Amino acid sequence: MKNVIHAKCVKCGKTYEASPNLTNCGCGGILDVVYDYDYIKKKLTREKLAARPNTMWRYRELLPVEETTPDTPLRVGWSPLYEADRLAGQLGVKKLWIKDDGQNPTASLKDRASAMAVAKAREAGAKIIACSSTGNAASSLAGNAAAAGLRTFIFVPERAPKGKVAQLMTFGANVISVQGNYEETFELSKKAIEKWGWYNRNAAINPYLSEGKKTVSLEIAEQLGWKMPDYLAISVGDGCTIAGVWKGLKDLYAIGWIDSLPRLISAQAEGCHPINRAIAENKPWQPMEENTLADSIAVGVPRNADKALMAIRESNGIVVNVTDEEIMAAQKLLGTTCGVFGEPAGVTGTAGLKKLCGQGVIGKDDTVVSVVTGNGLKDVANAIKFCGEPMKLPNDLDALVEEIDRRGLKTE
Ligand SMILES: *Cc1c(COP(=O)(O)O)cnc(C)c1O
Ligand SMILES: [Zn+2]
């Protein structure tokens, strides 16, 4: 890879040649891919970019893949960025955009990391990829691998929502539902990967995944004409996503395509916020219970905490924790004002933004992008529980008129 210099440990600084099978540093630290920005500046121009297909691979020069590695088959990336003026008005901010990443092929932002894992597994000559996941990493890996003709072994905690498990089974993955929490699921996958030598798609072990995820911020910048907002709100579990988002922004800054960097808003659940607690108390992170219905961010032992904490601090970021009720209220708010249906973890960034607006931390002079990271159809059980029941009536117009009157609904 001519665009990559090496991978560097974020803890001790040791560097490694960027082979496809990289995992953690000997010291236990996570590796970070270091680019040759001078080379990239010469190779990539905005004109070249404008002519390319709308997938994450349009940013190839900024991604850690060989020039000869083929694009993965599913259309990952280039999700819509909506101007959400009505919601901006309700929240009291100057400008708000919603990036709906639930519109990826398997319906979450995780497709960006999984497509990268498939590309790197191909470079490594691997036939089987494995991961443990709260759900979306799993379903995205299974889908992207299936499309590329690779097999998968997937470890999920038993609480994974049915929609996600249905995706896994449909994509033909070998699925192991582990009787335990995410931590235990991760441990079993690690042992199995060591035993059979599968390609490892575990976030924070594999440094390429956050490079895939960073394409969400590359897109946001391009969709905004390279003018950045004041804030970028996103939900945080392992921390791989927010670290990737920050990496993408720094890449663009390094090649001179953007001239300011947004402050990150790290949104976590009140019932599980080890990363936000570490920032708020300025202490090393400590494990927490996994006590939230936002299953995709119920991560008590974050695997990418170091990179996430650095990203939040470097960006002069803000941390905010929201209750499950606030999360579900944000799901409804996004649905009614924007027509966007996010899963609970998917709307947690917006829930956090709403809370910060209510507290006056963010207000009428601020511009914000809020990323919806996963689709609401992944977890219909919670949506149905919180959104209430439809009107249940027989085939009888009089009964309908009566019910509409009773509810005081406007019919014109
Ligand atoms: C995985 C996930 C997140 C959080 O990403 P991390 O890298 O674990 O911090 C947020 N939302 C959804 C929908 C996810 O699937
Ligand atoms: Zn190290």
XYZ file of N, CA, C and O and ligand atoms in Angstrom, residues 9 12 25 27, ligand 2:
17
model
N 1.189 1.791 17.334
C 0.472 1.548 18.595
C 0.118 2.883 19.258
O 0.981 3.749 19.417
N 2.206 2.691 23.027
C 3.667 2.751 23.202
C 4.383 3.303 21.978
O 5.585 3.552 22.024
N -0.965 -4.451 19.415
C 0.454 -4.352 19.710
C 0.800 -5.357 20.809
O -0.054 -5.745 21.602
N 2.153 -4.757 23.446
C 1.878 -4.129 24.761
C 0.386 -4.127 25.093
O -0.013 -3.683 26.157
Zn 2.266 -0.894 22.018
